[in-house]
mmCIF file of C-alpha atoms in Angstrom:
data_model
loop_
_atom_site.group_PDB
_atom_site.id
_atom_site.type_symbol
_atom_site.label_atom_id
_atom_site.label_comp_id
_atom_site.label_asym_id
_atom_site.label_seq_id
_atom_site.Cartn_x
_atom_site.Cartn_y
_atom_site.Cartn_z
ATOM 1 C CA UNK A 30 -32.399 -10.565 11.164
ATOM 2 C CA UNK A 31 -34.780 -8.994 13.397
ATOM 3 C CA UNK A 32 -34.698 -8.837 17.157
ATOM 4 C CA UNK A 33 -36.279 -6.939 20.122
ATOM 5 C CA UNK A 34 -34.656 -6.042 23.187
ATOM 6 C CA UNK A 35 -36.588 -5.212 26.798
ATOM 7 C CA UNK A 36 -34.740 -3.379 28.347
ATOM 8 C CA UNK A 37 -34.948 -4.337 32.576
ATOM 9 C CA UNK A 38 -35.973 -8.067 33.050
ATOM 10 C CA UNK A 39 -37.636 -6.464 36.122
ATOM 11 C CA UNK A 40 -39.995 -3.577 36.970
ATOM 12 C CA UNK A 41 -41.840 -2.751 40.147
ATOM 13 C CA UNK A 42 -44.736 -0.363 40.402
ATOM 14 C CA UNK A 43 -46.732 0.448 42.615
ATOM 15 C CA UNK A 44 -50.482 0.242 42.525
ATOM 16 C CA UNK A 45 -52.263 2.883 41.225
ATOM 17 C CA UNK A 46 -48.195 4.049 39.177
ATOM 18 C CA UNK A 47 -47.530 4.820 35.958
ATOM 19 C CA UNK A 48 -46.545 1.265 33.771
ATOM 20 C CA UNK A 49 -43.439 1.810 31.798
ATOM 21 C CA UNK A 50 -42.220 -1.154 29.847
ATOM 22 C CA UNK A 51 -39.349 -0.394 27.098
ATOM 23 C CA UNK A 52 -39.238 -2.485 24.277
ATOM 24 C CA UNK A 53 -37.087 -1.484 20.995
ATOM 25 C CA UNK A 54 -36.425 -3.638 17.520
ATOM 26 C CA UNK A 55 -34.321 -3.881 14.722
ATOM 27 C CA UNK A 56 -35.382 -5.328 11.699
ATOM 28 C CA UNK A 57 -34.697 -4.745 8.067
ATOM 29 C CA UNK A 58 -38.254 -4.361 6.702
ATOM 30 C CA UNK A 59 -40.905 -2.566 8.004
ATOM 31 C CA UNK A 60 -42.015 -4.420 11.021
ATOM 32 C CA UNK A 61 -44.772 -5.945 12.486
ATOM 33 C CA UNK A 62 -44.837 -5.303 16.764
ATOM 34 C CA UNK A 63 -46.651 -7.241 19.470
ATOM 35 C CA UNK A 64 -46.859 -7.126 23.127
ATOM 36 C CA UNK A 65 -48.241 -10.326 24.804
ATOM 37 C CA UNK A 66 -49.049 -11.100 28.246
ATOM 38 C CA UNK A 67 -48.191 -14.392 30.107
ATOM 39 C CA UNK A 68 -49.439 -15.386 33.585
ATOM 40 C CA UNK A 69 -48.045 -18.317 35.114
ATOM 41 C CA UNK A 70 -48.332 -21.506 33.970
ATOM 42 C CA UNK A 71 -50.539 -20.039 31.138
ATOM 43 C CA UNK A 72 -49.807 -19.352 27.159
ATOM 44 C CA UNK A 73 -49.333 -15.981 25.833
ATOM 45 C CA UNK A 74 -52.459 -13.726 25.356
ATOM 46 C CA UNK A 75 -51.981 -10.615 22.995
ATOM 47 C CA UNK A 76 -52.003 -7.411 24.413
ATOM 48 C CA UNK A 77 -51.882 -5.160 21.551
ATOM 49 C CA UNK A 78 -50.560 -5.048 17.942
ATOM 50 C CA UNK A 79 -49.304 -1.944 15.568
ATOM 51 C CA UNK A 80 -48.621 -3.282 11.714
ATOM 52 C CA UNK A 81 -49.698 -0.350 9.876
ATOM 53 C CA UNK A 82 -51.698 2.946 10.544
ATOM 54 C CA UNK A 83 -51.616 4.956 13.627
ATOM 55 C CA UNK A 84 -48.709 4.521 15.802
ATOM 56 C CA UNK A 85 -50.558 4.924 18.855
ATOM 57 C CA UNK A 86 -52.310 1.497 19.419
ATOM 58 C CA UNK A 87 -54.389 0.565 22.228
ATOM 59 C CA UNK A 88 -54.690 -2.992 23.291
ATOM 60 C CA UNK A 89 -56.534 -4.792 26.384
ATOM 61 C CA UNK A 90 -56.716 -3.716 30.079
ATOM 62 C CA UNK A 91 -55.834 -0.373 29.580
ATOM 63 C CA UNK A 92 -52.344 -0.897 28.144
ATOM 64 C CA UNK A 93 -51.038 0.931 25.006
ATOM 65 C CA UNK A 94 -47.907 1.356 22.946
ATOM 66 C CA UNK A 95 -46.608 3.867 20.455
ATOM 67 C CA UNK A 96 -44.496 2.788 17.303
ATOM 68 C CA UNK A 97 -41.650 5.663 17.248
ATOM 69 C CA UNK A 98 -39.689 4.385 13.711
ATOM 70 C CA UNK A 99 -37.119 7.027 14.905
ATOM 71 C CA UNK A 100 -35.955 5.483 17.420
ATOM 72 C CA UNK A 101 -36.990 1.661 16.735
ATOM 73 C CA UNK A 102 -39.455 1.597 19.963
ATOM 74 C CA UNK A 103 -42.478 -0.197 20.702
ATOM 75 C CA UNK A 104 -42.643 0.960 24.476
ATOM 76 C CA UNK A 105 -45.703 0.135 26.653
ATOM 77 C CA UNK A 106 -47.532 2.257 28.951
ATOM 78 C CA UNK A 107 -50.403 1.909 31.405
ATOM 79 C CA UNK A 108 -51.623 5.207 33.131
ATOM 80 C CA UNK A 109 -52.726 2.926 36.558
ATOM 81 C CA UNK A 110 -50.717 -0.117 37.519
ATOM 82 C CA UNK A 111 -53.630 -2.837 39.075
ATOM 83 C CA UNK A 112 -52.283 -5.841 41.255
ATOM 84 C CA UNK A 113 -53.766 -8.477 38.668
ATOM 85 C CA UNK A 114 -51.046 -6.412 36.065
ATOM 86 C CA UNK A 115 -48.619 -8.870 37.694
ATOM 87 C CA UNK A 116 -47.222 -10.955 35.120
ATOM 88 C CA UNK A 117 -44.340 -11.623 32.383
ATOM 89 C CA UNK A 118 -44.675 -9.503 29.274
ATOM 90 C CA UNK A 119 -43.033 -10.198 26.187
ATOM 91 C CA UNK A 120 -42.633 -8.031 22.938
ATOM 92 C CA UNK A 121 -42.437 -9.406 19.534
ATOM 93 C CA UNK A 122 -41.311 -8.713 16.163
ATOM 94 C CA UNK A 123 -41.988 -10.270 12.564
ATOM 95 C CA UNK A 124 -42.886 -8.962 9.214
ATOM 96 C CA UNK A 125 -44.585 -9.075 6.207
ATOM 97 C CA UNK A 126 -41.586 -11.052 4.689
ATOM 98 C CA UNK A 127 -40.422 -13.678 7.038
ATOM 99 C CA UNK A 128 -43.189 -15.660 9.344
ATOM 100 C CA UNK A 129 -40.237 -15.820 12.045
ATOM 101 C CA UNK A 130 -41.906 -13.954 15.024
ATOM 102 C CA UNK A 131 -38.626 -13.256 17.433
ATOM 103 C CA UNK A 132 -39.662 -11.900 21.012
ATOM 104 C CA UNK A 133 -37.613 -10.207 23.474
ATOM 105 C CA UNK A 134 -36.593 -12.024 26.710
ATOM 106 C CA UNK A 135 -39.787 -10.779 28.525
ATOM 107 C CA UNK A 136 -39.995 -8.181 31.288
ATOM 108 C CA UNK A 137 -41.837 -9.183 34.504
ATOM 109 C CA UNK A 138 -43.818 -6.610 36.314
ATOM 110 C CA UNK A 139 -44.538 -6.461 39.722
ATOM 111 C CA UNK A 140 -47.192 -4.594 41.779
ATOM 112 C CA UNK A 141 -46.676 -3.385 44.996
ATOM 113 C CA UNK A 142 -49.894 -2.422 46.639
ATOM 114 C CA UNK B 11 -63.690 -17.700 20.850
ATOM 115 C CA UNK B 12 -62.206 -20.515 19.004
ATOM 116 C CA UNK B 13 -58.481 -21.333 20.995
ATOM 117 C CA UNK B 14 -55.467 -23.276 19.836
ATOM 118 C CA UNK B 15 -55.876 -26.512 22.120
ATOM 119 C CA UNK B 16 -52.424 -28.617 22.605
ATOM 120 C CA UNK B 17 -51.975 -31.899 24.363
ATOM 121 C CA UNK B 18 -51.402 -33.278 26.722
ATOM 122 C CA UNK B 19 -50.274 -30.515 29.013
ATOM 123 C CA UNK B 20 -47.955 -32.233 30.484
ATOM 124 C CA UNK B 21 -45.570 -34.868 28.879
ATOM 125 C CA UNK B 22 -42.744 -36.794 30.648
ATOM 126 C CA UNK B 23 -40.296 -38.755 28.471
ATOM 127 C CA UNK B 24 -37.459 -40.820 28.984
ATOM 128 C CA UNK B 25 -34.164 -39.691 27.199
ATOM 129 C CA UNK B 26 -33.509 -40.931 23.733
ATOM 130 C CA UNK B 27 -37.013 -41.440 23.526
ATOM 131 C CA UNK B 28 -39.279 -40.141 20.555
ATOM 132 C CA UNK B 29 -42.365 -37.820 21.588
ATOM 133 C CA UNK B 30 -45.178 -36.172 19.990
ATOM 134 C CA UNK B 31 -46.486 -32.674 20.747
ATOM 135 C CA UNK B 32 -50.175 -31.951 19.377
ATOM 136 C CA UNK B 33 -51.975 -29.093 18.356
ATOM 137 C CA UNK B 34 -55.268 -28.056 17.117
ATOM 138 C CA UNK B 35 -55.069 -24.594 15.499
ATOM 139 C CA UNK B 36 -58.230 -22.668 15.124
ATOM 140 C CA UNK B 37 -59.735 -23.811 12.100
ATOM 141 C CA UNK B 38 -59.701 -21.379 9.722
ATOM 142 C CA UNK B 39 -56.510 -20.178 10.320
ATOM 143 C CA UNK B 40 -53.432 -20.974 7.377
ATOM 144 C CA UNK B 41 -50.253 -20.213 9.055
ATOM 145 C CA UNK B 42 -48.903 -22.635 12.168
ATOM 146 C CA UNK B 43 -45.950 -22.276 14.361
ATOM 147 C CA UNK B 44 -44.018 -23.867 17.080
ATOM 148 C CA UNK B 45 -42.290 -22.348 19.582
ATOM 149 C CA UNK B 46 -40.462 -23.507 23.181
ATOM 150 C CA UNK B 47 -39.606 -21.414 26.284
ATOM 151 C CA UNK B 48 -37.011 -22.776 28.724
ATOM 152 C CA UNK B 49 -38.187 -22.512 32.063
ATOM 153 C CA UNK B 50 -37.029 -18.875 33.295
ATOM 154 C CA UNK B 51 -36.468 -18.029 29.344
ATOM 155 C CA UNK B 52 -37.742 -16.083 26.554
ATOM 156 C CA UNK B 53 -39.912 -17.465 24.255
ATOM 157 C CA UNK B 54 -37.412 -19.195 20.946
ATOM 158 C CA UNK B 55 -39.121 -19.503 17.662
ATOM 159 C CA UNK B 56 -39.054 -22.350 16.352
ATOM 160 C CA UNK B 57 -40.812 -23.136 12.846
ATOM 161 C CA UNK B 58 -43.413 -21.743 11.114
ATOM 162 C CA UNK B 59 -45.660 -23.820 8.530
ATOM 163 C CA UNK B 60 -47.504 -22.941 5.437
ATOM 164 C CA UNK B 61 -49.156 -24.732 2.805
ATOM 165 C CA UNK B 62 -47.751 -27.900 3.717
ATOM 166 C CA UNK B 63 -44.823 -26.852 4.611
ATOM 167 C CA UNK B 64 -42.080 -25.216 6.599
ATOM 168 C CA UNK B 65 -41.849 -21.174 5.364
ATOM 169 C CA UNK B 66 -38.963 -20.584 8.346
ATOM 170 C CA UNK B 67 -37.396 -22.484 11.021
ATOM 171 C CA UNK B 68 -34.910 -20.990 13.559
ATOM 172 C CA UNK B 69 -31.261 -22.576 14.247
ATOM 173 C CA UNK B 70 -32.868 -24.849 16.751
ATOM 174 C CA UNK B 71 -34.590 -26.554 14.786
ATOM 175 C CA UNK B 72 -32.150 -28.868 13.622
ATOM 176 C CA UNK B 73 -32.326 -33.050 12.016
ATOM 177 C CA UNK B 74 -34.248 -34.382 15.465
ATOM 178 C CA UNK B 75 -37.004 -31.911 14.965
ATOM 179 C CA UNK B 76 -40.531 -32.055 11.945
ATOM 180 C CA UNK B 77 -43.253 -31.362 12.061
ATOM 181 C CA UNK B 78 -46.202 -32.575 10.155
ATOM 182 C CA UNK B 79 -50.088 -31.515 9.415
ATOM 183 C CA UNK B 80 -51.739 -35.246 8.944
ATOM 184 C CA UNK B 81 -54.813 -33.678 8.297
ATOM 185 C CA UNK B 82 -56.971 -30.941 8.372
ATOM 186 C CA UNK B 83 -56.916 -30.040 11.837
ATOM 187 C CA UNK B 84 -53.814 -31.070 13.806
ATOM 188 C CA UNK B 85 -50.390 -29.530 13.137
ATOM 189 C CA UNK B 86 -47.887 -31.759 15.081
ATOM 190 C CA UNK B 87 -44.028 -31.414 16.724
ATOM 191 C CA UNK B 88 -41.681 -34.673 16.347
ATOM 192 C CA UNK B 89 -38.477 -34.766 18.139
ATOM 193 C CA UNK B 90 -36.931 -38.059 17.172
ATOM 194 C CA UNK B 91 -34.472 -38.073 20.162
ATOM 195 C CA UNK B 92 -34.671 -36.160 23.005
ATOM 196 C CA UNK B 93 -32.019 -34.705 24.946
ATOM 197 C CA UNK B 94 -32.289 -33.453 28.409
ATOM 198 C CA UNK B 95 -32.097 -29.730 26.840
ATOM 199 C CA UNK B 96 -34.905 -29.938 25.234
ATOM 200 C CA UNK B 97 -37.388 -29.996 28.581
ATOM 201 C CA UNK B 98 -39.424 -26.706 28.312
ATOM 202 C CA UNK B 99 -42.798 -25.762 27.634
ATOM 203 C CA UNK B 100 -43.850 -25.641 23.742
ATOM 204 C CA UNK B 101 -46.141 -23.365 22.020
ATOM 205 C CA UNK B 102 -48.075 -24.021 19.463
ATOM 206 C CA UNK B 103 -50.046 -20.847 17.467
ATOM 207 C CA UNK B 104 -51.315 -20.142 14.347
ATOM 208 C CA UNK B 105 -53.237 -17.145 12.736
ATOM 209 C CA UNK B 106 -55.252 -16.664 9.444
ATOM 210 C CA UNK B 107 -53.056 -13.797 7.777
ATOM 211 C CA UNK B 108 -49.501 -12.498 8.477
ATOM 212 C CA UNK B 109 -50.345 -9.040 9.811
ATOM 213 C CA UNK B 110 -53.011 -10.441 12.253
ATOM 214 C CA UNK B 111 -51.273 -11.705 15.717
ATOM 215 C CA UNK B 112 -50.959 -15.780 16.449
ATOM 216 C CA UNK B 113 -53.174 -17.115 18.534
ATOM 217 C CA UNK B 114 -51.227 -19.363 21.276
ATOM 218 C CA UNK B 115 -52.150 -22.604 23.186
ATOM 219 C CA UNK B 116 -51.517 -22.986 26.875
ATOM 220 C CA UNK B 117 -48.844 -25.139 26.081
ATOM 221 C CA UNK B 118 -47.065 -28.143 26.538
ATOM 222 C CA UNK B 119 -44.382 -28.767 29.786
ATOM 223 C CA UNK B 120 -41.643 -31.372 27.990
ATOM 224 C CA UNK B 121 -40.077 -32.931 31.173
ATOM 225 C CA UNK B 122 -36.748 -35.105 29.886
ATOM 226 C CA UNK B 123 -35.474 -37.756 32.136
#
């Protein structure tokens, strides 16, 4: 089965820092990786996707991610933290086989200013 | 942008009681889910739907849980009896192929009394 595991439920950066968020997945078949974006009291808004192609993906707000298939990682970077970065982020996992999308328990990111 | 709209928002319901979660998925999309996120919790998949019917559904989606599409725009989430576990907010998405990302609603808060 797949899963995804975050790995701190809690980062704080300061404004202006480098955004680190570690995500890494196990599944069976090659997978399909998402990170999405949840403000409070809001749904989740989709960050930036990698299915197939370059492993270097760039999503919204300056955030990107880089599929490493070595070591099953889907970690997310930002160059400059912002204050409105402050939220819950959640990577995600499904497949080509199985419409079973299984996220990890979310990370939430602070920003000090 | 078209969204995924789900109502109400909001939805308090007494214990035993049956209750309805609705969704609109954007409307030319083929695959529906459901998911649920217990306050201070990761997001849980839940089901997925295509076709007419269920593709996956996760452990927690046991006998007290269906779903239905009565027509050609809402994609609905019965639970016949509700337990005081199952208060949390509920995601609807949906998305037009498997390697594109869902599309989620805002949600719906399930309070059980």
């Amino acid at each position: 089965a797949q899963s995804v595991t975050q790995l701190g439920s809690h980062v704080s950066v300061s404004e202006g820092a480098l955004v680190l968020l570690r995500c890494n997945y196990s599944s069976s078949v090659p997978p399909y990786l998402f990170w999405y974006v949840q403000y409070p009291n809001q749904g989740l808004q989709l960050l930036l996707k990698y299915t197939t192609g370059a492993t270097l993906v760039k999503g919204i707000n300056g955030f990107e991610a880089e599929f490493k298939k070595s070591e099953t990682s889907f970690h997310l970077t930002k160059p400059s933290a912002h204050m409105s970065d402050a939220a819950e982020y959640f990577c995600a996992v499904s497949d080509q086989v199985k419409n079973d999308m299984r996220f990890g328990a979310g990370t939430r990111l602070t920003v000090k200013p | 942008e078209p969204e995924v709209t789900q109502t109400p928002s909001h939805q308090v319901t007494q214990m035993g009681q049956e209750v309805i979660l609705r969704c609109v998925p954007i409307s030319n999309h083929l695959y529906f889910y459901w998911y649920r996120q217990i306050l201070g919790q990761k997001v849980e998949f839940l089901v997925s739907f295509y076709n007419n019917e269920i593709s996956e559904k996760s452990e927690i989606f046991d006998d007290q849980f269906s779903v239905e599409r009565p027509d050609g725009s809402n994609f609905t989430l019965k639970i016949r009896s509700t337990k005081l576990e199952d208060s949390a907010m509920y995601f609807c998405a949906s998305h037009r192929e498997v390697d594109q990302p869902q599309h989620f609603g805002d949600g719906t808060r399930l309070s059980i009394l």
